[in-house]
PDB file of N, CA and C and ligand atoms in Angstrom:
ATOM      1  N   MET A  12     127.003 118.484  99.427  1.00  0.00           N
ATOM      2  CA  MET A  12     126.158 118.706 100.608  1.00  0.00           C
ATOM      3  C   MET A  12     125.614 120.136 100.563  1.00  0.00           C
ATOM      4  N   PRO A  13     124.363 120.336 100.947  1.00  0.00           N
ATOM      5  CA  PRO A  13     123.811 121.700 100.940  1.00  0.00           C
ATOM      6  C   PRO A  13     124.581 122.613 101.896  1.00  0.00           C
ATOM      7  N   THR A  14     124.559 123.887 101.573  1.00  0.00           N
ATOM      8  CA  THR A  14     125.227 124.855 102.443  1.00  0.00           C
ATOM      9  C   THR A  14     124.226 125.886 102.947  1.00  0.00           C
ATOM     10  N   VAL A  15     124.566 126.436 104.095  1.00  0.00           N
ATOM     11  CA  VAL A  15     123.844 127.589 104.621  1.00  0.00           C
ATOM     12  C   VAL A  15     124.867 128.697 104.810  1.00  0.00           C
ATOM     13  N   THR A  16     124.542 129.889 104.321  1.00  0.00           N
ATOM     14  CA  THR A  16     125.359 131.061 104.606  1.00  0.00           C
ATOM     15  C   THR A  16     124.687 131.837 105.726  1.00  0.00           C
ATOM     16  N   TYR A  17     125.417 131.997 106.821  1.00  0.00           N
ATOM     17  CA  TYR A  17     124.927 132.762 107.960  1.00  0.00           C
ATOM     18  C   TYR A  17     125.528 134.157 107.875  1.00  0.00           C
ATOM     19  N   ILE A  18     124.693 135.160 107.847  1.00  0.00           N
ATOM     20  CA  ILE A  18     125.155 136.545 107.926  1.00  0.00           C
ATOM     21  C   ILE A  18     125.082 136.924 109.400  1.00  0.00           C
ATOM     22  N   CYS A  19     126.244 137.028 110.015  1.00  0.00           N
ATOM     23  CA  CYS A  19     126.284 137.264 111.464  1.00  0.00           C
ATOM     24  C   CYS A  19     126.035 138.742 111.764  1.00  0.00           C
ATOM     25  N   PRO A  20     125.633 139.056 113.002  1.00  0.00           N
ATOM     26  CA  PRO A  20     125.338 140.451 113.345  1.00  0.00           C
ATOM     27  C   PRO A  20     126.510 141.396 113.117  1.00  0.00           C
ATOM     28  N   ASP A  21     127.748 140.899 113.176  1.00  0.00           N
ATOM     29  CA  ASP A  21     128.909 141.770 112.942  1.00  0.00           C
ATOM     30  C   ASP A  21     129.238 141.910 111.453  1.00  0.00           C
ATOM     31  N   GLY A  22     128.405 141.307 110.595  1.00  0.00           N
ATOM     32  CA  GLY A  22     128.603 141.423 109.160  1.00  0.00           C
ATOM     33  C   GLY A  22     129.419 140.298 108.555  1.00  0.00           C
ATOM     34  N   GLU A  23     130.020 139.462 109.396  1.00  0.00           N
ATOM     35  CA  GLU A  23     130.788 138.323 108.889  1.00  0.00           C
ATOM     36  C   GLU A  23     129.858 137.309 108.225  1.00  0.00           C
ATOM     37  N   LEU A  24     130.346 136.686 107.159  1.00  0.00           N
ATOM     38  CA  LEU A  24     129.600 135.613 106.498  1.00  0.00           C
ATOM     39  C   LEU A  24     130.249 134.290 106.860  1.00  0.00           C
ATOM     40  N   GLU A  25     129.442 133.344 107.265  1.00  0.00           N
ATOM     41  CA  GLU A  25     129.932 131.997 107.574  1.00  0.00           C
ATOM     42  C   GLU A  25     129.178 131.020 106.686  1.00  0.00           C
ATOM     43  N   GLU A  26     129.906 130.319 105.823  1.00  0.00           N
ATOM     44  CA  GLU A  26     129.263 129.319 104.970  1.00  0.00           C
ATOM     45  C   GLU A  26     129.544 127.947 105.557  1.00  0.00           C
ATOM     46  N   VAL A  27     128.482 127.208 105.821  1.00  0.00           N
ATOM     47  CA  VAL A  27     128.604 125.928 106.517  1.00  0.00           C
ATOM     48  C   VAL A  27     127.899 124.853 105.705  1.00  0.00           C
ATOM     49  N   GLU A  28     128.542 123.718 105.540  1.00  0.00           N
ATOM     50  CA  GLU A  28     127.871 122.568 104.932  1.00  0.00           C
ATOM     51  C   GLU A  28     126.968 121.947 105.993  1.00  0.00           C
ATOM     52  N   VAL A  29     125.724 121.742 105.632  1.00  0.00           N
ATOM     53  CA  VAL A  29     124.749 121.244 106.601  1.00  0.00           C
ATOM     54  C   VAL A  29     124.142 119.951 106.059  1.00  0.00           C
ATOM     55  N   PRO A  30     124.336 118.847 106.757  1.00  0.00           N
ATOM     56  CA  PRO A  30     123.752 117.592 106.276  1.00  0.00           C
ATOM     57  C   PRO A  30     122.229 117.665 106.218  1.00  0.00           C
ATOM     58  N   VAL A  31     121.673 117.020 105.214  1.00  0.00           N
ATOM     59  CA  VAL A  31     120.220 116.921 105.120  1.00  0.00           C
ATOM     60  C   VAL A  31     119.694 116.307 106.421  1.00  0.00           C
ATOM     61  N   GLY A  32     118.643 116.909 106.955  1.00  0.00           N
ATOM     62  CA  GLY A  32     118.047 116.416 108.193  1.00  0.00           C
ATOM     63  C   GLY A  32     118.544 117.134 109.436  1.00  0.00           C
ATOM     64  N   THR A  33     119.554 117.997 109.285  1.00  0.00           N
ATOM     65  CA  THR A  33     120.100 118.741 110.422  1.00  0.00           C
ATOM     66  C   THR A  33     119.495 120.140 110.435  1.00  0.00           C
ATOM     67  N   SER A  34     119.156 120.633 111.622  1.00  0.00           N
ATOM     68  CA  SER A  34     118.593 121.986 111.687  1.00  0.00           C
ATOM     69  C   SER A  34     119.696 123.022 111.509  1.00  0.00           C
ATOM     70  N   ILE A  35     119.324 124.177 111.032  1.00  0.00           N
ATOM     71  CA  ILE A  35     120.332 125.222 110.842  1.00  0.00           C
ATOM     72  C   ILE A  35     120.796 125.775 112.186  1.00  0.00           C
ATOM     73  N   MET A  36     120.014 125.596 113.234  1.00  0.00           N
ATOM     74  CA  MET A  36     120.505 125.961 114.574  1.00  0.00           C
ATOM     75  C   MET A  36     121.626 125.020 114.990  1.00  0.00           C
ATOM     76  N   LYS A  37     121.390 123.724 114.887  1.00  0.00           N
ATOM     77  CA  LYS A  37     122.417 122.751 115.314  1.00  0.00           C
ATOM     78  C   LYS A  37     123.692 122.913 114.494  1.00  0.00           C
ATOM     79  N   ALA A  38     123.547 123.138 113.201  1.00  0.00           N
ATOM     80  CA  ALA A  38     124.733 123.315 112.348  1.00  0.00           C
ATOM     81  C   ALA A  38     125.509 124.552 112.782  1.00  0.00           C
ATOM     82  N   ALA A  39     124.815 125.622 113.107  1.00  0.00           N
ATOM     83  CA  ALA A  39     125.490 126.855 113.527  1.00  0.00           C
ATOM     84  C   ALA A  39     126.228 126.641 114.845  1.00  0.00           C
ATOM     85  N   VAL A  40     125.556 126.042 115.803  1.00  0.00           N
ATOM     86  CA  VAL A  40     126.173 125.834 117.120  1.00  0.00           C
ATOM     87  C   VAL A  40     127.397 124.929 116.992  1.00  0.00           C
ATOM     88  N   SER A  41     127.276 123.872 116.200  1.00  0.00           N
ATOM     89  CA  SER A  41     128.399 122.936 116.089  1.00  0.00           C
ATOM     90  C   SER A  41     129.568 123.532 115.305  1.00  0.00           C
ATOM     91  N   HIS A  42     129.331 124.628 114.573  1.00  0.00           N
ATOM     92  CA  HIS A  42     130.417 125.307 113.862  1.00  0.00           C
ATOM     93  C   HIS A  42     130.869 126.577 114.585  1.00  0.00           C
ATOM     94  N   GLY A  43     130.444 126.737 115.815  1.00  0.00           N
ATOM     95  CA  GLY A  43     130.952 127.850 116.623  1.00  0.00           C
ATOM     96  C   GLY A  43     130.405 129.207 116.251  1.00  0.00           C
ATOM     97  N   ILE A  44     129.249 129.231 115.618  1.00  0.00           N
ATOM     98  CA  ILE A  44     128.627 130.526 115.315  1.00  0.00           C
ATOM     99  C   ILE A  44     127.888 130.972 116.578  1.00  0.00           C
ATOM    100  N   GLU A  45     128.552 131.812 117.341  1.00  0.00           N
ATOM    101  CA  GLU A  45     128.085 132.120 118.694  1.00  0.00           C
ATOM    102  C   GLU A  45     126.860 133.028 118.721  1.00  0.00           C
ATOM    103  N   SER A  46     126.557 133.669 117.595  1.00  0.00           N
ATOM    104  CA  SER A  46     125.393 134.563 117.590  1.00  0.00           C
ATOM    105  C   SER A  46     124.082 133.785 117.533  1.00  0.00           C
ATOM    106  N   ILE A  47     124.148 132.472 117.342  1.00  0.00           N
ATOM    107  CA  ILE A  47     122.976 131.614 117.511  1.00  0.00           C
ATOM    108  C   ILE A  47     123.220 130.796 118.770  1.00  0.00           C
ATOM    109  N   VAL A  48     122.299 130.889 119.727  1.00  0.00           N
ATOM    110  CA  VAL A  48     122.516 130.281 121.039  1.00  0.00           C
ATOM    111  C   VAL A  48     121.926 128.868 121.093  1.00  0.00           C
ATOM    112  N   GLY A  49     120.680 128.728 120.775  1.00  0.00           N
ATOM    113  CA  GLY A  49     120.039 127.412 120.830  1.00  0.00           C
ATOM    114  C   GLY A  49     119.912 126.884 122.241  1.00  0.00           C
ATOM    115  N   ASP A  50     119.502 127.752 123.147  1.00  0.00           N
ATOM    116  CA  ASP A  50     119.501 127.427 124.574  1.00  0.00           C
ATOM    117  C   ASP A  50     118.645 126.213 124.935  1.00  0.00           C
ATOM    118  N   CYS A  51     117.544 126.018 124.261  1.00  0.00           N
ATOM    119  CA  CYS A  51     116.646 124.904 124.632  1.00  0.00           C
ATOM    120  C   CYS A  51     117.015 123.616 123.914  1.00  0.00           C
ATOM    121  N   GLY A  52     118.018 123.659 123.074  1.00  0.00           N
ATOM    122  CA  GLY A  52     118.449 122.447 122.377  1.00  0.00           C
ATOM    123  C   GLY A  52     117.625 122.122 121.147  1.00  0.00           C
ATOM    124  N   GLY A  53     116.694 122.979 120.813  1.00  0.00           N
ATOM    125  CA  GLY A  53     115.947 122.759 119.574  1.00  0.00           C
ATOM    126  C   GLY A  53     114.499 122.377 119.768  1.00  0.00           C
ATOM    127  N   SER A  54     113.981 122.595 120.963  1.00  0.00           N
ATOM    128  CA  SER A  54     112.589 122.206 121.218  1.00  0.00           C
ATOM    129  C   SER A  54     111.610 123.367 121.046  1.00  0.00           C
ATOM    130  N   ALA A  55     112.048 124.402 120.373  1.00  0.00           N
ATOM    131  CA  ALA A  55     111.182 125.558 120.081  1.00  0.00           C
ATOM    132  C   ALA A  55     110.603 126.171 121.344  1.00  0.00           C
ATOM    133  N   SER A  56     111.441 126.304 122.362  1.00  0.00           N
ATOM    134  CA  SER A  56     110.926 126.872 123.611  1.00  0.00           C
ATOM    135  C   SER A  56     111.826 127.965 124.189  1.00  0.00           C
ATOM    136  N   CYS A  57     112.722 128.547 123.365  1.00  0.00           N
ATOM    137  CA  CYS A  57     113.573 129.616 123.918  1.00  0.00           C
ATOM    138  C   CYS A  57     113.721 130.829 122.996  1.00  0.00           C
ATOM    139  N   ALA A  58     113.567 130.649 121.723  1.00  0.00           N
ATOM    140  CA  ALA A  58     113.698 131.733 120.730  1.00  0.00           C
ATOM    141  C   ALA A  58     115.101 132.350 120.697  1.00  0.00           C
ATOM    142  N   THR A  59     116.122 131.572 121.073  1.00  0.00           N
ATOM    143  CA  THR A  59     117.495 132.083 120.975  1.00  0.00           C
ATOM    144  C   THR A  59     118.195 131.586 119.705  1.00  0.00           C
ATOM    145  N   CYS A  60     117.401 131.186 118.743  1.00  0.00           N
ATOM    146  CA  CYS A  60     117.938 130.748 117.448  1.00  0.00           C
ATOM    147  C   CYS A  60     117.265 131.536 116.330  1.00  0.00           C
ATOM    148  N   HIS A  61     116.873 132.748 116.639  1.00  0.00           N
ATOM    149  CA  HIS A  61     116.101 133.593 115.724  1.00  0.00           C
ATOM    150  C   HIS A  61     116.958 134.006 114.521  1.00  0.00           C
ATOM    151  N   VAL A  62     116.436 133.729 113.342  1.00  0.00           N
ATOM    152  CA  VAL A  62     117.103 134.147 112.103  1.00  0.00           C
ATOM    153  C   VAL A  62     116.073 134.791 111.178  1.00  0.00           C
ATOM    154  N   TYR A  63     116.617 135.591 110.252  1.00  0.00           N
ATOM    155  CA  TYR A  63     115.811 136.149 109.168  1.00  0.00           C
ATOM    156  C   TYR A  63     116.209 135.407 107.897  1.00  0.00           C
ATOM    157  N   VAL A  64     115.249 134.771 107.282  1.00  0.00           N
ATOM    158  CA  VAL A  64     115.531 133.961 106.093  1.00  0.00           C
ATOM    159  C   VAL A  64     115.619 134.878 104.878  1.00  0.00           C
ATOM    160  N   GLU A  65     116.780 134.870 104.218  1.00  0.00           N
ATOM    161  CA  GLU A  65     117.031 135.793 103.106  1.00  0.00           C
ATOM    162  C   GLU A  65     116.956 135.120 101.739  1.00  0.00           C
ATOM    163  N   SER A  66     116.748 133.811 101.705  1.00  0.00           N
ATOM    164  CA  SER A  66     116.561 133.125 100.419  1.00  0.00           C
ATOM    165  C   SER A  66     115.647 131.931 100.663  1.00  0.00           C
ATOM    166  N   HIS A  67     115.032 131.452  99.601  1.00  0.00           N
ATOM    167  CA  HIS A  67     114.222 130.228  99.671  1.00  0.00           C
ATOM    168  C   HIS A  67     113.027 130.342 100.634  1.00  0.00           C
ATOM    169  N   LEU A  68     112.655 131.541 101.026  1.00  0.00           N
ATOM    170  CA  LEU A  68     111.595 131.680 102.042  1.00  0.00           C
ATOM    171  C   LEU A  68     110.314 130.968 101.609  1.00  0.00           C
ATOM    172  N   GLU A  69     109.995 131.077 100.326  1.00  0.00           N
ATOM    173  CA  GLU A  69     108.746 130.496  99.834  1.00  0.00           C
ATOM    174  C   GLU A  69     108.803 128.969  99.801  1.00  0.00           C
ATOM    175  N   MET A  70     110.000 128.391  99.941  1.00  0.00           N
ATOM    176  CA  MET A  70     110.129 126.933  99.898  1.00  0.00           C
ATOM    177  C   MET A  70     110.062 126.301 101.285  1.00  0.00           C
ATOM    178  N   LEU A  71     110.032 127.121 102.317  1.00  0.00           N
ATOM    179  CA  LEU A  71     110.060 126.576 103.674  1.00  0.00           C
ATOM    180  C   LEU A  71     108.658 126.191 104.123  1.00  0.00           C
ATOM    181  N   PRO A  72     108.575 125.202 104.990  1.00  0.00           N
ATOM    182  CA  PRO A  72     107.261 124.870 105.528  1.00  0.00           C
ATOM    183  C   PRO A  72     106.753 126.050 106.366  1.00  0.00           C
ATOM    184  N   PRO A  73     105.448 126.221 106.425  1.00  0.00           N
ATOM    185  CA  PRO A  73     104.920 127.340 107.213  1.00  0.00           C
ATOM    186  C   PRO A  73     105.244 127.175 108.693  1.00  0.00           C
ATOM    187  N   LYS A  74     105.268 128.302 109.395  1.00  0.00           N
ATOM    188  CA  LYS A  74     105.501 128.257 110.841  1.00  0.00           C
ATOM    189  C   LYS A  74     104.359 127.516 111.521  1.00  0.00           C
ATOM    190  N   THR A  75     104.708 126.726 112.512  1.00  0.00           N
ATOM    191  CA  THR A  75     103.671 126.140 113.346  1.00  0.00           C
ATOM    192  C   THR A  75     103.181 127.215 114.316  1.00  0.00           C
ATOM    193  N   SER A  76     102.061 126.977 114.940  1.00  0.00           N
ATOM    194  CA  SER A  76     101.550 127.959 115.907  1.00  0.00           C
ATOM    195  C   SER A  76     102.521 128.092 117.077  1.00  0.00           C
ATOM    196  N   ASN A  77     103.190 126.994 117.439  1.00  0.00           N
ATOM    197  CA  ASN A  77     104.168 127.044 118.532  1.00  0.00           C
ATOM    198  C   ASN A  77     105.364 127.913 118.152  1.00  0.00           C
ATOM    199  N   GLU A  78     105.872 127.755 116.936  1.00  0.00           N
ATOM    200  CA  GLU A  78     106.998 128.583 116.484  1.00  0.00           C
ATOM    201  C   GLU A  78     106.578 130.046 116.470  1.00  0.00           C
ATOM    202  N   ASP A  79     105.409 130.310 115.955  1.00  0.00           N
ATOM    203  CA  ASP A  79     104.920 131.681 115.880  1.00  0.00           C
ATOM    204  C   ASP A  79     104.817 132.286 117.286  1.00  0.00           C
ATOM    205  N   GLU A  80     104.328 131.493 118.208  1.00  0.00           N
ATOM    206  CA  GLU A  80     104.184 131.964 119.590  1.00  0.00           C
ATOM    207  C   GLU A  80     105.544 132.253 120.216  1.00  0.00           C
ATOM    208  N   MET A  81     106.523 131.354 119.982  1.00  0.00           N
ATOM    209  CA  MET A  81     107.857 131.562 120.558  1.00  0.00           C
ATOM    210  C   MET A  81     108.543 132.784 119.961  1.00  0.00           C
ATOM    211  N   LEU A  82     108.332 133.035 118.685  1.00  0.00           N
ATOM    212  CA  LEU A  82     108.938 134.222 118.073  1.00  0.00           C
ATOM    213  C   LEU A  82     108.416 135.487 118.747  1.00  0.00           C
ATOM    214  N   GLY A  83     107.240 135.403 119.312  1.00  0.00           N
ATOM    215  CA  GLY A  83     106.710 136.547 120.053  1.00  0.00           C
ATOM    216  C   GLY A  83     107.565 136.901 121.257  1.00  0.00           C
ATOM    217  N   ASP A  84     108.385 135.968 121.727  1.00  0.00           N
ATOM    218  CA  ASP A  84     109.287 136.213 122.864  1.00  0.00           C
ATOM    219  C   ASP A  84     110.707 136.524 122.402  1.00  0.00           C
ATOM    220  N   ALA A  85     110.929 136.644 121.100  1.00  0.00           N
ATOM    221  CA  ALA A  85     112.294 136.887 120.601  1.00  0.00           C
ATOM    222  C   ALA A  85     112.795 138.251 121.066  1.00  0.00           C
ATOM    223  N   ALA A  86     114.113 138.320 121.294  1.00  0.00           N
ATOM    224  CA  ALA A  86     114.726 139.559 121.791  1.00  0.00           C
ATOM    225  C   ALA A  86     114.841 140.613 120.691  1.00  0.00           C
ATOM    226  N   SER A  87     114.962 140.189 119.450  1.00  0.00           N
ATOM    227  CA  SER A  87     115.093 141.128 118.332  1.00  0.00           C
ATOM    228  C   SER A  87     113.757 141.289 117.630  1.00  0.00           C
ATOM    229  N   GLU A  88     113.694 142.334 116.850  1.00  0.00           N
ATOM    230  CA  GLU A  88     112.471 142.618 116.103  1.00  0.00           C
ATOM    231  C   GLU A  88     112.068 141.400 115.258  1.00  0.00           C
ATOM    232  N   VAL A  89     110.794 141.099 115.271  1.00  0.00           N
ATOM    233  CA  VAL A  89     110.287 139.991 114.459  1.00  0.00           C
ATOM    234  C   VAL A  89     109.769 140.563 113.139  1.00  0.00           C
ATOM    235  N   LEU A  90     110.289 140.012 112.055  1.00  0.00           N
ATOM    236  CA  LEU A  90     109.926 140.463 110.710  1.00  0.00           C
ATOM    237  C   LEU A  90     109.187 139.331 109.997  1.00  0.00           C
ATOM    238  N   PRO A  91     108.597 139.621 108.845  1.00  0.00           N
ATOM    239  CA  PRO A  91     107.875 138.559 108.128  1.00  0.00           C
ATOM    240  C   PRO A  91     108.749 137.352 107.790  1.00  0.00           C
ATOM    241  N   ASN A  92     110.064 137.555 107.638  1.00  0.00           N
ATOM    242  CA  ASN A  92     110.950 136.428 107.315  1.00  0.00           C
ATOM    243  C   ASN A  92     111.631 135.848 108.555  1.00  0.00           C
ATOM    244  N   SER A  93     111.144 136.176 109.741  1.00  0.00           N
ATOM    245  CA  SER A  93     111.706 135.611 110.974  1.00  0.00           C
ATOM    246  C   SER A  93     111.330 134.143 111.112  1.00  0.00           C
ATOM    247  N   ARG A  94     112.299 133.342 111.505  1.00  0.00           N
ATOM    248  CA  ARG A  94     112.050 131.929 111.811  1.00  0.00           C
ATOM    249  C   ARG A  94     112.945 131.507 112.965  1.00  0.00           C
ATOM    250  N   LEU A  95     112.558 130.407 113.600  1.00  0.00           N
ATOM    251  CA  LEU A  95     113.429 129.770 114.585  1.00  0.00           C
ATOM    252  C   LEU A  95     114.338 128.803 113.826  1.00  0.00           C
ATOM    253  N   GLY A  96     115.644 128.986 113.982  1.00  0.00           N
ATOM    254  CA  GLY A  96     116.589 128.141 113.251  1.00  0.00           C
ATOM    255  C   GLY A  96     116.463 126.670 113.590  1.00  0.00           C
ATOM    256  N   CYS A  97     115.997 126.378 114.779  1.00  0.00           N
ATOM    257  CA  CYS A  97     115.869 124.966 115.169  1.00  0.00           C
ATOM    258  C   CYS A  97     114.721 124.270 114.449  1.00  0.00           C
ATOM    259  N   GLN A  98     113.833 125.057 113.874  1.00  0.00           N
ATOM    260  CA  GLN A  98     112.687 124.471 113.188  1.00  0.00           C
ATOM    261  C   GLN A  98     112.902 124.392 111.677  1.00  0.00           C
ATOM    262  N   LEU A  99     114.074 124.843 111.228  1.00  0.00           N
ATOM    263  CA  LEU A  99     114.397 124.792 109.796  1.00  0.00           C
ATOM    264  C   LEU A  99     115.377 123.650 109.578  1.00  0.00           C
ATOM    265  N   VAL A 100     114.903 122.605 108.987  1.00  0.00           N
ATOM    266  CA  VAL A 100     115.706 121.403 108.785  1.00  0.00           C
ATOM    267  C   VAL A 100     116.161 121.360 107.332  1.00  0.00           C
ATOM    268  N   MET A 101     117.458 121.142 107.148  1.00  0.00           N
ATOM    269  CA  MET A 101     118.036 121.177 105.808  1.00  0.00           C
ATOM    270  C   MET A 101     117.482 120.070 104.930  1.00  0.00           C
ATOM    271  N   ARG A 102     117.201 120.474 103.701  1.00  0.00           N
ATOM    272  CA  ARG A 102     116.786 119.530 102.648  1.00  0.00           C
ATOM    273  C   ARG A 102     117.675 119.785 101.440  1.00  0.00           C
ATOM    274  N   ASP A 103     117.743 118.808 100.551  1.00  0.00           N
ATOM    275  CA  ASP A 103     118.550 118.964  99.332  1.00  0.00           C
ATOM    276  C   ASP A 103     118.130 120.183  98.523  1.00  0.00           C
ATOM    277  N   ASP A 104     116.829 120.424  98.456  1.00  0.00           N
ATOM    278  CA  ASP A 104     116.360 121.515  97.596  1.00  0.00           C
ATOM    279  C   ASP A 104     116.523 122.894  98.242  1.00  0.00           C
ATOM    280  N   LEU A 105     117.066 122.939  99.437  1.00  0.00           N
ATOM    281  CA  LEU A 105     117.345 124.229 100.075  1.00  0.00           C
ATOM    282  C   LEU A 105     118.822 124.601  99.950  1.00  0.00           C
ATOM    283  N   ALA A 106     119.541 123.931  99.085  1.00  0.00           N
ATOM    284  CA  ALA A 106     120.970 124.217  98.923  1.00  0.00           C
ATOM    285  C   ALA A 106     121.190 125.705  98.724  1.00  0.00           C
ATOM    286  N   SER A 107     122.219 126.212  99.388  1.00  0.00           N
ATOM    287  CA  SER A 107     122.591 127.624  99.316  1.00  0.00           C
ATOM    288  C   SER A 107     121.602 128.539 100.037  1.00  0.00           C
ATOM    289  N   LEU A 108     121.002 128.021 101.073  1.00  0.00           N
ATOM    290  CA  LEU A 108     120.121 128.835 101.917  1.00  0.00           C
ATOM    291  C   LEU A 108     120.938 129.959 102.566  1.00  0.00           C
ATOM    292  N   VAL A 109     120.339 131.143 102.650  1.00  0.00           N
ATOM    293  CA  VAL A 109     120.996 132.288 103.298  1.00  0.00           C
ATOM    294  C   VAL A 109     120.098 132.772 104.432  1.00  0.00           C
ATOM    295  N   VAL A 110     120.686 132.895 105.618  1.00  0.00           N
ATOM    296  CA  VAL A 110     119.939 133.426 106.758  1.00  0.00           C
ATOM    297  C   VAL A 110     120.765 134.533 107.420  1.00  0.00           C
ATOM    298  N   ARG A 111     120.091 135.536 107.908  1.00  0.00           N
ATOM    299  CA  ARG A 111     120.746 136.599 108.665  1.00  0.00           C
ATOM    300  C   ARG A 111     120.401 136.365 110.132  1.00  0.00           C
ATOM    301  N   VAL A 112     121.419 136.299 110.956  1.00  0.00           N
ATOM    302  CA  VAL A 112     121.201 136.006 112.370  1.00  0.00           C
ATOM    303  C   VAL A 112     120.684 137.263 113.069  1.00  0.00           C
ATOM    304  N   ALA A 113     119.641 137.108 113.855  1.00  0.00           N
ATOM    305  CA  ALA A 113     119.070 138.253 114.576  1.00  0.00           C
ATOM    306  C   ALA A 113     120.130 138.855 115.496  1.00  0.00           C
ATOM    307  N   PRO A 114     120.143 140.183 115.641  1.00  0.00           N
ATOM    308  CA  PRO A 114     121.223 140.826 116.406  1.00  0.00           C
ATOM    309  C   PRO A 114     121.224 140.497 117.895  1.00  0.00           C
ATOM    310  N   GLU A 115     120.076 140.270 118.454  1.00  0.00           N
ATOM    311  CA  GLU A 115     119.990 139.931 119.884  1.00  0.00           C
ATOM    312  C   GLU A 115     119.257 138.615 120.010  1.00  0.00           C
ATOM    313  N   GLN A 116     119.779 137.729 120.869  1.00  0.00           N
ATOM    314  CA  GLN A 116     119.101 136.444 121.108  1.00  0.00           C
ATOM    315  C   GLN A 116     118.583 136.340 122.541  1.00  0.00           C
ATOM    316  N   TRP A 117     119.004 137.237 123.422  1.00  0.00           N
ATOM    317  CA  TRP A 117     118.567 137.207 124.816  1.00  0.00           C
ATOM    318  C   TRP A 117     117.764 138.433 125.134  1.00  0.00           C
TER     319      TRP A 117
HETATM  320 FE1  FES B 203     115.309 127.098 121.414  1.00  0.00          FE
HETATM  321 FE2  FES B 203     115.245 127.159 118.753  1.00  0.00          FE
HETATM  322  S1  FES B 203     116.827 126.442 120.021  1.00  0.00           S
HETATM  323  S2  FES B 203     113.731 127.828 120.146  1.00  0.00           S
END
């Protein structure tokens, strides 16, 4: 099963197996990674699942205009590799994805 390594704001690394078709936000929340909130449940309307993608960035689908707009409301600095974790759905070819969780989600 593909894995995602979450680099948490405190520097801890959490490696989680994520089923294909599951968002990296949902996988983080279900594994107790509290630095990802996912307040809206994954409908791209809260920006509390902000991550910085540290690998495979070029393989991800481009941001939708809605995702881009929501990132504008993110609590942490938005960088070129910023994404909403709820909009990143695991695929087989993304195995070993690495994301750094944004330091502030509220
Ligand atoms: Fe709300 Fe991702 S969970 S925008």
